[in-house]
Structure formats: C-alpha cells, structure tokens
Short mmCIF file of C-alpha atoms in Angstrom, two decimals:
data_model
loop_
_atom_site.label_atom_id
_atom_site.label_comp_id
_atom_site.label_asym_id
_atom_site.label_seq_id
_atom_site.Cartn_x
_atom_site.Cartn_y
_atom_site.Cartn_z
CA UNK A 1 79.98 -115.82 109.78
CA UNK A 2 78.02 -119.16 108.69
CA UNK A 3 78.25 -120.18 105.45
CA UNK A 4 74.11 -120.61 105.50
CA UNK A 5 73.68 -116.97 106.29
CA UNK A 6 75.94 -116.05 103.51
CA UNK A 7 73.96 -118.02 100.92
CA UNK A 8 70.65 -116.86 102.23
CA UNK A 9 71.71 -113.19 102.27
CA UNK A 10 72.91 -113.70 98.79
CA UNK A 11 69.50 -115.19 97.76
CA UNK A 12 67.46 -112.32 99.62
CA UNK A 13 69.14 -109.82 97.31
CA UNK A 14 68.83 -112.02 94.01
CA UNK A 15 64.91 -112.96 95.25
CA UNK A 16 64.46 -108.97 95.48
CA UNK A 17 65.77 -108.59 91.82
CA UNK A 18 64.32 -111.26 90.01
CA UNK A 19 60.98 -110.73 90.60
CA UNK A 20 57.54 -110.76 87.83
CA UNK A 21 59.30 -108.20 85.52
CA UNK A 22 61.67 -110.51 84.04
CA UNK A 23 58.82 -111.50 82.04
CA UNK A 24 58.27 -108.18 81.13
CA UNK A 25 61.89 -108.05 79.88
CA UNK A 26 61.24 -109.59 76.40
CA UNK A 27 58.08 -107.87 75.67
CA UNK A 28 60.56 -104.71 76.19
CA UNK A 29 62.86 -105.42 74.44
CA UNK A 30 61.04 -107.08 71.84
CA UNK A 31 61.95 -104.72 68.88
CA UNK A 32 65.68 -104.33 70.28
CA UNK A 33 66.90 -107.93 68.78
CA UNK A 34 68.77 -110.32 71.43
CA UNK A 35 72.26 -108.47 71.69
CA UNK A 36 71.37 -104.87 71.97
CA UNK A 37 68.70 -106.31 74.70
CA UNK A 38 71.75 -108.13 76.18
CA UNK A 39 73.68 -105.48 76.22
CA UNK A 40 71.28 -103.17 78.07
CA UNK A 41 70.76 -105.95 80.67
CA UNK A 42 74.83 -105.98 81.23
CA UNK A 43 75.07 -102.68 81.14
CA UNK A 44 72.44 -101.82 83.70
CA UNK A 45 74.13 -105.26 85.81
CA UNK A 46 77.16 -103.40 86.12
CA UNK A 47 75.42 -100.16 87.31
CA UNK A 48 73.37 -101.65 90.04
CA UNK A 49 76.15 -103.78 91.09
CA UNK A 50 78.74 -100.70 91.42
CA UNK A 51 76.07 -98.69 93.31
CA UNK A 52 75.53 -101.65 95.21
CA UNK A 53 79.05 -101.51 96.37
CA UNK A 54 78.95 -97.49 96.96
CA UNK A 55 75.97 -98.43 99.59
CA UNK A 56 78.73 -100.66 101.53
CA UNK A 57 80.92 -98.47 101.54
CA UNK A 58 78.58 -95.97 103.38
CA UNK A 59 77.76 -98.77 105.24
CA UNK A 60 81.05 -99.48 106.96
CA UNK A 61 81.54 -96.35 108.19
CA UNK A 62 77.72 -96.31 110.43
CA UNK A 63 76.27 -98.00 112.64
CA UNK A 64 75.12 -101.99 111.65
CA UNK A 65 71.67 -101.17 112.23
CA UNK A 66 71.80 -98.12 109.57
CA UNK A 67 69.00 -97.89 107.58
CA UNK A 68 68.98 -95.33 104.33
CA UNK A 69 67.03 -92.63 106.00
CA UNK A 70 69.51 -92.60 109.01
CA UNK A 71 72.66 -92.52 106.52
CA UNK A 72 71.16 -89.89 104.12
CA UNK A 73 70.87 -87.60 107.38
CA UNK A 74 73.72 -88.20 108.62
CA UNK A 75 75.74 -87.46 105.15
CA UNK A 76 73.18 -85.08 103.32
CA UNK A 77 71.09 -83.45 106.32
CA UNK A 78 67.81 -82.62 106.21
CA UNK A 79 67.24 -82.46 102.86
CA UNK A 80 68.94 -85.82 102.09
CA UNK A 81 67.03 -87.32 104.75
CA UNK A 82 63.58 -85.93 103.24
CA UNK A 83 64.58 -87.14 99.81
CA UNK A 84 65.66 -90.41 100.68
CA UNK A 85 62.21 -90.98 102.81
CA UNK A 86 59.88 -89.92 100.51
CA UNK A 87 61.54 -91.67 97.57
CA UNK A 88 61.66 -94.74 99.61
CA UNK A 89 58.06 -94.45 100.53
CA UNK A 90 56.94 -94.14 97.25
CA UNK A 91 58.51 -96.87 96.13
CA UNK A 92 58.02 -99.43 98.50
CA UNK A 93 54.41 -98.54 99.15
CA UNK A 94 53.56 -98.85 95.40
CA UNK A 95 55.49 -102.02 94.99
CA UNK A 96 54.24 -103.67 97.91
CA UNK A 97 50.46 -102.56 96.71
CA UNK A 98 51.36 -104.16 93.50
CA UNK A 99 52.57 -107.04 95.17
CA UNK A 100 49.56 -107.55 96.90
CA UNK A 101 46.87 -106.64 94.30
CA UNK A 102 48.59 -109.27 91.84
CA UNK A 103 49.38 -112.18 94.17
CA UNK A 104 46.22 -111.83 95.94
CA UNK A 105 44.33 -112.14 92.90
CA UNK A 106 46.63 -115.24 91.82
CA UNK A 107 46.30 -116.68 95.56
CA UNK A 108 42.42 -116.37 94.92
CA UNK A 109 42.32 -118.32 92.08
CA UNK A 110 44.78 -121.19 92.81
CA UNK A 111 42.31 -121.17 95.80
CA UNK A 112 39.13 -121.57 93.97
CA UNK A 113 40.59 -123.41 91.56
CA UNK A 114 41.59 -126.37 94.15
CA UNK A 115 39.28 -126.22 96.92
CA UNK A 116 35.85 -125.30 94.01
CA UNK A 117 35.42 -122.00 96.17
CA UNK A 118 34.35 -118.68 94.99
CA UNK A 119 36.39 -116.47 97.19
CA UNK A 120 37.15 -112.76 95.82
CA UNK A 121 40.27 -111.00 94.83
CA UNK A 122 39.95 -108.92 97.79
CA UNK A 123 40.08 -112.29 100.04
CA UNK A 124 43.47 -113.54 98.17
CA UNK A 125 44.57 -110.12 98.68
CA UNK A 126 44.13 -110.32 102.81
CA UNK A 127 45.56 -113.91 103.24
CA UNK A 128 48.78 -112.82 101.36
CA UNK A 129 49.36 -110.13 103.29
CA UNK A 130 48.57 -111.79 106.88
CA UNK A 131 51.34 -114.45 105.27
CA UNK A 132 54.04 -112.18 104.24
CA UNK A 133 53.42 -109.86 107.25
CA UNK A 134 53.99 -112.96 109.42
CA UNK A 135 56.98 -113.81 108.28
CA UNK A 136 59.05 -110.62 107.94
CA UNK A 137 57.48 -109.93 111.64
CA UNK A 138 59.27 -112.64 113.02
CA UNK A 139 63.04 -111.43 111.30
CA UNK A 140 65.39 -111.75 108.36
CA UNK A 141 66.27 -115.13 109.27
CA UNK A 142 62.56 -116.18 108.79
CA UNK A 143 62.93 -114.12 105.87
CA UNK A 144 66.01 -116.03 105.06
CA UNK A 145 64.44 -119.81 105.34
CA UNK A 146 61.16 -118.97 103.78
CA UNK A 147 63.50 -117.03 100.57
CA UNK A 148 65.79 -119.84 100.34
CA UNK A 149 62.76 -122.31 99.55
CA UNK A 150 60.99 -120.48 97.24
CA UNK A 151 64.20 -119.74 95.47
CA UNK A 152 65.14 -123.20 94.98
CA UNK A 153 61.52 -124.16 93.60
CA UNK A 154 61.19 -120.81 91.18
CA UNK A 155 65.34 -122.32 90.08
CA UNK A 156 63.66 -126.05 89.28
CA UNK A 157 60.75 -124.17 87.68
CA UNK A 158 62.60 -121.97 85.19
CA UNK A 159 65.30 -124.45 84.50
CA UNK A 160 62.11 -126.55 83.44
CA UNK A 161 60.74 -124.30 81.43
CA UNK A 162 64.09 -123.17 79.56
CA UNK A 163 64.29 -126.89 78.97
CA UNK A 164 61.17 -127.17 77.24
CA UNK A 165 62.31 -123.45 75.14
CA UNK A 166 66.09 -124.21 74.60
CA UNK A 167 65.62 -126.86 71.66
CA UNK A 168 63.09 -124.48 70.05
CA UNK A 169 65.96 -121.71 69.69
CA UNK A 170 66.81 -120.22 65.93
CA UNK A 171 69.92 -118.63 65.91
CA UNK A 172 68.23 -116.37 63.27
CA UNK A 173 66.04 -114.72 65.47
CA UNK A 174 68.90 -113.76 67.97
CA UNK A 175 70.19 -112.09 64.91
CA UNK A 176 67.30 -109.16 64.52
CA UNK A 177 68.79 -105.83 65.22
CA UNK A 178 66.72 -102.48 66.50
CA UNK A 179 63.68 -101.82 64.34
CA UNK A 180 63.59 -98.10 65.97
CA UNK A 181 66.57 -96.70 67.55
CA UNK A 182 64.30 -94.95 70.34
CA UNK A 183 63.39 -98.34 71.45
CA UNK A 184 67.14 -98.24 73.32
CA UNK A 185 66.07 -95.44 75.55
CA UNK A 186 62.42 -96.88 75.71
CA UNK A 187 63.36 -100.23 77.25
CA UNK A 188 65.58 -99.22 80.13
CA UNK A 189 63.64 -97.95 82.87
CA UNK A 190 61.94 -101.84 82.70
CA UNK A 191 65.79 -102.99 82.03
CA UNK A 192 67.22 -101.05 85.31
CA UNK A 193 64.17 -101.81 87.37
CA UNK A 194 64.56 -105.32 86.72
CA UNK A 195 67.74 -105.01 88.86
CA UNK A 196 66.10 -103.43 91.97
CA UNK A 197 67.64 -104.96 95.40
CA UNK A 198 69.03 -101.89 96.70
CA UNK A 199 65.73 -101.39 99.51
CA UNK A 200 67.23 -104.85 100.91
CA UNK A 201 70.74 -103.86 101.42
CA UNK A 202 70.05 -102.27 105.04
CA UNK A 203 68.62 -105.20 106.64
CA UNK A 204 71.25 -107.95 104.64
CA UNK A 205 74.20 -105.42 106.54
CA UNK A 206 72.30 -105.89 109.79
CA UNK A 207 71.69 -109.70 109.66
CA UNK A 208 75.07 -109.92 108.26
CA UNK A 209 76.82 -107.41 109.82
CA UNK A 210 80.04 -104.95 109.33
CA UNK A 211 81.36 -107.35 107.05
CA UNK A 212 83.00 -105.56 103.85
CA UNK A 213 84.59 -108.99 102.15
CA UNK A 214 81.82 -110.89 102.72
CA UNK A 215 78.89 -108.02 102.13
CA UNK A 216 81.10 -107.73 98.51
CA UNK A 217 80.61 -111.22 98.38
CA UNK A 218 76.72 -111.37 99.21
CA UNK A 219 76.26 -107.96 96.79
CA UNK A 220 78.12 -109.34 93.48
CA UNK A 221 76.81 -112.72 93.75
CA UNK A 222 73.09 -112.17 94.30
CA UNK A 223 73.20 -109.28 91.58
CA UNK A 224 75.09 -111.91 89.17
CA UNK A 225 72.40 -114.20 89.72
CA UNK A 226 69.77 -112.19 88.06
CA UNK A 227 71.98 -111.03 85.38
CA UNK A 228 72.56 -114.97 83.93
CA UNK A 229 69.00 -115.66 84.30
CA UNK A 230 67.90 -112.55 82.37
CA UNK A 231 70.15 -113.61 80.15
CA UNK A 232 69.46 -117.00 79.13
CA UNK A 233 65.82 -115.87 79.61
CA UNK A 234 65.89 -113.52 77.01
CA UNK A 235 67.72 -116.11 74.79
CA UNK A 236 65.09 -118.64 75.17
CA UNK A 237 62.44 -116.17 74.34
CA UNK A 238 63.74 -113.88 71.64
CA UNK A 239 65.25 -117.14 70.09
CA UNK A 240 61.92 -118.91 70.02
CA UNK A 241 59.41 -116.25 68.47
CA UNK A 242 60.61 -113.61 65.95
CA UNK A 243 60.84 -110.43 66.76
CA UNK A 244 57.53 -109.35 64.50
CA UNK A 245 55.80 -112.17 66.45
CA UNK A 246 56.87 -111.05 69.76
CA UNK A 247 56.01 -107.13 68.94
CA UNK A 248 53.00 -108.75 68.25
CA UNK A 249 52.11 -109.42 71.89
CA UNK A 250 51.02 -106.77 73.65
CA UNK A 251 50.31 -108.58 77.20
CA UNK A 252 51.91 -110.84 79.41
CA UNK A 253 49.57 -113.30 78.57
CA UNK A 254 49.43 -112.73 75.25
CA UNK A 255 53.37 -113.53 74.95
CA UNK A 256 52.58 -116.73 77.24
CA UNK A 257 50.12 -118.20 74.79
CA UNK A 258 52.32 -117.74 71.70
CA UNK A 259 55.41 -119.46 73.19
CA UNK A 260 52.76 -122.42 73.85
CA UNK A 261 51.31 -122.03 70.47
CA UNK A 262 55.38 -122.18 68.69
CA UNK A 263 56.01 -124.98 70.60
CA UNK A 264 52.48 -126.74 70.94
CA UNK A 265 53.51 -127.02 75.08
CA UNK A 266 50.95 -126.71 77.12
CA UNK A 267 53.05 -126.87 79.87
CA UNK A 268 55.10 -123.75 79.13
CA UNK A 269 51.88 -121.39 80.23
CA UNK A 270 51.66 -123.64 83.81
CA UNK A 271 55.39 -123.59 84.43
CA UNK A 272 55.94 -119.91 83.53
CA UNK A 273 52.65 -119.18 85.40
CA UNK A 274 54.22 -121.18 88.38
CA UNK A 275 57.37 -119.13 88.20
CA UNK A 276 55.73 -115.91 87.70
CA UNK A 277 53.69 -116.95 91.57
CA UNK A 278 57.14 -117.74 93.08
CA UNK A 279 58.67 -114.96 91.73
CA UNK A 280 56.07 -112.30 92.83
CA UNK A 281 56.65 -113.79 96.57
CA UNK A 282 59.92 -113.74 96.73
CA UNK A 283 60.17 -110.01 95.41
CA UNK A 284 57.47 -109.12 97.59
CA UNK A 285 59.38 -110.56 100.66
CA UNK A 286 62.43 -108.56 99.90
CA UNK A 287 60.95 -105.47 99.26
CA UNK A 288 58.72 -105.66 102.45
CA UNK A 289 61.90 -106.05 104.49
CA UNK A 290 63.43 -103.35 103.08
CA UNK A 291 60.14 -101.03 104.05
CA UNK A 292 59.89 -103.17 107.71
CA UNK A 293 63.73 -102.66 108.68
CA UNK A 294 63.16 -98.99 107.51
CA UNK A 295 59.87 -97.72 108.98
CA UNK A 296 61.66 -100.03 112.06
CA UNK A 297 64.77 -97.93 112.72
CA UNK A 298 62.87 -94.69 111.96
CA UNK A 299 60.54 -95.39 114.84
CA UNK A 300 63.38 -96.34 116.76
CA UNK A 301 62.14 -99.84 117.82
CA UNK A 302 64.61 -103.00 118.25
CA UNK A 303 64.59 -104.99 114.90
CA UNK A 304 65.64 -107.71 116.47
CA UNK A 305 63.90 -111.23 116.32
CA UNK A 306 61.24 -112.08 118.38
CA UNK A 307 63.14 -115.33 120.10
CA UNK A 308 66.41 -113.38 120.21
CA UNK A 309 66.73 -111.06 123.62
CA UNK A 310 69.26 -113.31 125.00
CA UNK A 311 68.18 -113.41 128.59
CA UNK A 312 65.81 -110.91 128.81
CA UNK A 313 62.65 -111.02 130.88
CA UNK A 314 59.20 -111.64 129.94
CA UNK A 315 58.37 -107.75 130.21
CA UNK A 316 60.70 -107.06 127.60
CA UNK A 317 59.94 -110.10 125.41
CA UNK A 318 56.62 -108.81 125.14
CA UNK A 319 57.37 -105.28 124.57
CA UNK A 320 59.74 -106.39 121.47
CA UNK A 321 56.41 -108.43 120.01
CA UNK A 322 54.46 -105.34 120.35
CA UNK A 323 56.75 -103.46 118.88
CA UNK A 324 57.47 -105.45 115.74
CA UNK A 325 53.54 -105.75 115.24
CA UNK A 326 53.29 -102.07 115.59
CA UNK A 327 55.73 -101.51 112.61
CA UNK A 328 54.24 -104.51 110.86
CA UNK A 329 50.35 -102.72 111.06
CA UNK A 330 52.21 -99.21 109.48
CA UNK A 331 54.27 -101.35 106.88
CA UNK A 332 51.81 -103.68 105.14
CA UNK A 333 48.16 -101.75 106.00
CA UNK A 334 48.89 -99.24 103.80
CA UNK A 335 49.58 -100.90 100.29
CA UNK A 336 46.90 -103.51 101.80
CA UNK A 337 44.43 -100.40 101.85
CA UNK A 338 45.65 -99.23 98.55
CA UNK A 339 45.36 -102.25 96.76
CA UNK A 340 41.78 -102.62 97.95
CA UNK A 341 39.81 -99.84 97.55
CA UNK A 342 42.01 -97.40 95.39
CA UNK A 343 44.00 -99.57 93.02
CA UNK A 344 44.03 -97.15 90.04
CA UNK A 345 46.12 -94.95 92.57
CA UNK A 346 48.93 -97.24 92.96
CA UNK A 347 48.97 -98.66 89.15
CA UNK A 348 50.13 -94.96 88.13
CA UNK A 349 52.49 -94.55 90.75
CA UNK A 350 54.20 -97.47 89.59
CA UNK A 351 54.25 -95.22 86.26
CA UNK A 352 56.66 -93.45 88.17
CA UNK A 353 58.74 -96.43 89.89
CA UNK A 354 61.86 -95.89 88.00
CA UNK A 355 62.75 -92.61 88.81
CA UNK A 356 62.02 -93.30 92.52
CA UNK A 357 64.70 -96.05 92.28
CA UNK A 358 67.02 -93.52 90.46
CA UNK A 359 66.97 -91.80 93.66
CA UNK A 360 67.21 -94.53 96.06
CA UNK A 361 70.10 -96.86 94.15
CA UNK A 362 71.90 -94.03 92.24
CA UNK A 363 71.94 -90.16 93.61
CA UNK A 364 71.99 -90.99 96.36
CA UNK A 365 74.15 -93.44 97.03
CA UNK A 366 77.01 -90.89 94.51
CA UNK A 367 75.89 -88.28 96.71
CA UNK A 368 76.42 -90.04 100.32
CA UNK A 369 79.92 -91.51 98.55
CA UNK A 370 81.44 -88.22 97.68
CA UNK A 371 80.63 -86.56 101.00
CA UNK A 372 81.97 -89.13 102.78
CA UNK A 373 85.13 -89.59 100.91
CA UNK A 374 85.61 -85.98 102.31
CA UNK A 375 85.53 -86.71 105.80
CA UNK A 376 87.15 -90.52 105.96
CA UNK A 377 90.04 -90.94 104.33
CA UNK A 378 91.10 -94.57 105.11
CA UNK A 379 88.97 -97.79 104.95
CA UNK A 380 87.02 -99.44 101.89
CA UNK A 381 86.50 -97.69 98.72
CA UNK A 382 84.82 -98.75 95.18
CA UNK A 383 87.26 -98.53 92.71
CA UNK A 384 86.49 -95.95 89.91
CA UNK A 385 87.20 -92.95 91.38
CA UNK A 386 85.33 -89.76 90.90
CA UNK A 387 84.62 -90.57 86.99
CA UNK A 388 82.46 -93.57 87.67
CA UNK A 389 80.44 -91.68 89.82
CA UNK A 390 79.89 -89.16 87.20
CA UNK A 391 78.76 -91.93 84.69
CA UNK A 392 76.68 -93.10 87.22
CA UNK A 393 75.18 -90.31 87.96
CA UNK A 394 74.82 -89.80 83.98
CA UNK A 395 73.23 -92.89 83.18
CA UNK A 396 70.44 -92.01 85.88
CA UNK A 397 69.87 -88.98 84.23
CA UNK A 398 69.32 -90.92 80.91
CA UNK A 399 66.94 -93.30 82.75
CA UNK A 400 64.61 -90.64 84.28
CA UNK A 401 64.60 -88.82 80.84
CA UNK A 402 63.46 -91.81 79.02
CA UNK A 403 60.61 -92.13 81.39
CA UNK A 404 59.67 -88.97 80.90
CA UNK A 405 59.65 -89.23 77.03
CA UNK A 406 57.63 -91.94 76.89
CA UNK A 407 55.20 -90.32 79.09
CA UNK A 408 54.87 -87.24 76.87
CA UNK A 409 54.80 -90.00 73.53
CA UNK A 410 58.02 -88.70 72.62
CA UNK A 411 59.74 -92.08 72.06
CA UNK A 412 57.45 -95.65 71.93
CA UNK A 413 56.40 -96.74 75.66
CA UNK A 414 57.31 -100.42 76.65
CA UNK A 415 57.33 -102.84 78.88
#
C-alpha cells in the first residue's frame, strides 16, 4: 500500500465532507453561541466517524468491489437492498443536481466575467458536468490526483481567509449561549449533513482494498479533517460578528458581506467565494463516485480504469471504455436533466437530504452490523458493543424528527 494512495483516499473522504455547507454551518448555528455549536459539530464527528467504522467492518467480510446495494442484499435481503437503493438514489441524484445547478452557474460567471462573454447558466451547467464526468470516467485514481489539487488550493484558501478573520475574534461573542433551546434540534440535520462521506466509502475500499488498519486509518483521518476545520471555522465566524448580527443574515451572501463590512476586507468575499468554488468541486467529485462505483457494480460492469486491463486485448480495452461511458451517461444525465429544466424538483428534494443520509450512514449500516455479528464471529469489530448501536440508532431518530418539525413549523427552520 503506497503512502500516496493513502493520503489521497484520506482526502477523497474529507473533500466529500467538507463541501459548500460549511458555510451554511454558522448561519445554523447562529443563535446556538460558539460552544453548544461546537459541541453539536463533535458530537455529530463522533457519530459519522463510528458509523464510518461499522461500514468497514461490513466491508471486510465481502467482496473488495462491494458496493452498498450489494452488501444491504446480501445482509438485509430484498428489502434492505430496495431501501438502500432508493435512499442512495435520492440522495446522490439530488446532490449531484445541486452540484451542478450551483457550480454551473458559478462556472458561467467566472467565464463571462474573464473572457467578457455572455454565456448562460445552462452553458456553465453542461461544461461542469462534461468535466467532472471525465474525470470520474477515467477512475478513482484520476479522482484521486484531480482531489488532491483542489484540496491543497481550497487548504491555502481558507487558511487565508481565517488569517484575515482570526485577529478580528472577541472572545465575548464565543461566549453567547442558546437564544431558543429548539434551535439545538433545529441545527442538526445541516450539522450531521455537513459530515456526509459515507456514499464514498465503497469505491475508497476498492481503490484501497481489504485493508482494515489502514481503511481505519483513511476513515478517522479524513473525517478528523473536517471536524478541525468546522471548528476553527465556526470560531472565526461566530467570534467576528455577534450573534444578533449573524441572526441577522438570512443568506449566504448576506453573511459574506457583513464579515467584509466588520472587517472593511474586501478580500474576505473573493477568498470565501474562491473556497466556496473549490469546495463545491471537490464534494461534487466525491459524491459522483460514490453514485458511478454504485450504478457501476449494479450493472455489473468492470470499474476498473480505463489504462488498467493488464494485458488485455484491444477488444476488451474497448469494451471496458464503453462500458464506463455507459454508466457515466446513467450517472451524471440525470441530475444534468434535473438541474436544467426542472430545478424546483431537486431544490425540495434536498428538503429531504438528511433523512436520506440517516438511512444510508446510520440504519443501515446498525442494521448490516448486527446481522452480521450473528453469522461471523471472529475478525474486526467497532468497539461499543450493542449499546452504541442503540445510541446510534437513537440519535438518527432525533435527526429525522427534527427535520420533520421544522417542516411542520414546529421548531425554527435553519440553515
């Protein structure tokens, strides 16, 4: 095992996570003060991280080119099977749409903004696509190189903009608790979603392989990554503005423009607008690899790379490429579709993103765990016992009955 595909595997799963709604985190927490906020964020760390580790241990015990929908079958049956696919689905699709509506329309503009053009949204939109769609076509390890730059810029990027926040910090706004104790339940479907990597974890155990120490490794590390980030993130921000003056903002850009008003920065909005570009891509190339290595296995094509047969003739070196562009066509035309001509469609599903990822990182994962603890007795097991999959399992009740309460306008809706 190199050390380079260690490191990029581990930056796949942090790229996943650490995607656009980290700047959504302050504007949901806003009325929670900075350590309730932080220790939602922890809390929810330690969740996604432990179910994380559940999904290994499932893993080890398949085949290394597993994918969810193959696992909940072979665990759950049918039923599990059905579940896990349409959950997975769901959320992919409407991510990926989301994805693609946003960065296209941020592509467009950078676009017209450099070359004096006029092109559309819908233009942006296409080119994105055709981009990302090339490179998860060719295989994780393009996946891997492309991940690992972009990474390292968004990294320069934010540690530039916390630089520019950091000396603005009161220590009297971190000290702001709750103004409304419903707020706690309102701001963790944004908190837990924030932490959403488990789609990748398939194709990181395939490029990786059957791997427990080093898959523990990969898992703990690229969730950890996040978690800091989030965390000094959330410093910078709630330390800078008040928390009246960040309720205040209800927008994204709203909350951009009073940061650059506090500190009379103009380059806060450009660097944060920077970071929000890289940080769209890089979630948009994790999740799409997740849906490509799934929608992959379940047509039962090779996911291997296009370069990689290893002797094989031209015959089957062209069959591979047709196969890979076949599941590329069903994985990105879809959300491409969606995101063109019915966008309102996908912008409500997302509504609905955090119970799908309930399913996907949580129930099922307990569910899959405790059959299989059944049947194998010996090899690697998550420490915790049967009581941390019960709290688990709790805490994703919790999280699908806070979405639903803000739905009905039972408790405030964030985020």
């Amino acid at each position: 095992m190199t050390v380079n595909k260690i490191v990029g595997s581990t930056l796949i799963i942090a790229g996943t996570a650490l995607g656009g709604g980290m700047l959504a985190l302050p504007l949901a927490s806003a009325g929670l003060g900075f350590y309730p906020a932080a220790f939602l964020i922890i809390t929810n760390w330690a969740l996604m991280t432990y179910t994380a580790l559940l999904m290994l241990e499932i893993h080890q015990h398949a085949e290394h080119d597993a994918t969810l929908n193959s696992l909940a079958k072979n665990l759950l049956g049918k039923p599990g099977q059905y579940l896990a696919t349409f959950a997975s689905f769901f959320l992919f699709y409407a991510l990926c749409a989301a994805y693609i509506a946003g960065g296209g329309s941020q592509l467009t503009n950078k676009i017209n903004d450099f070359m004096s053009l006029e092109l559309t949204p819908q233009v942006g939109a296409i080119l994105l696509t055709i981009i990302v769609a090339t490179v998860v076509s060719i295989g994780t390890h393009s996946v891997d190189i492309v991940n690992r730059v972009l990474f390292s810029v968004k990294i320069i990027v934010l540690a530039l903009t916390l630089s520019l926040l950091f000396p603005h910090v009161e220590s009297i706004n971190l000290l702001e608790m709750p103004v409304h104790q419903g707020l706690l339940l309102s701001a963790l479907p944004v908190i837990f979603t924030s932490f959403g990597f488990h789609g990748s974890i398939p194709s990181i155990v395939r490029y990786v392989g059957i791997d427990i120490k080093t898959l523990k490794k990969v898992m703990i590390c690229g969730a950890s990554a996040p978690l800091v980030i989030y965390l000094l993130w959330q410093v910078a921000t709630q330390g800078v503005l008040s928390q009246t003056e960040l309720m205040a903002n209800n927008s994204l850009t709203s909350f951009i423009a009073s940061l650059s008003d506090v500190l009379q920065q103009p380059h806060v909005s450009q660097s944060v607008s920077v970071f929000a570009d890289l940080a769209l891509a890089t979630s948009f190339l994790g999740v799409s690899l997740g849906l490509f290595d799934l929608l992959s296995g379940m047509m039962k094509r090779t996911n291997t790379g296009i370069n990689s047969n290893n002797g094989s003739d031209d015959s089957t070196r062209t069959d591979g490429k047709s196969h890979r562009l076949k599941t590329a066509l069903v994985t990105f035309l879809p959300p491409l579709a969606f995101a063109l001509f019915y966008p309102q469609g996908f912008i409500t599903a997302l509504g609905y993103a955090a119970i799908a990822l309930v399913i996907l990182a949580i129930f099922l994962p307990v569910a899959m765990v405790s059959k299989q603890r059944k049947a194998q007795a010996s090899g690697y097991k998550v420490s915790g016992g049967n009581v941390s999959l019960v709290l688990a399992s709790l805490m994703g009740c919790v999280i699908i009955a806070s979405q639903f309460l803000q739905m009905a306008d039972v408790i405030p809706a964030v985020g």
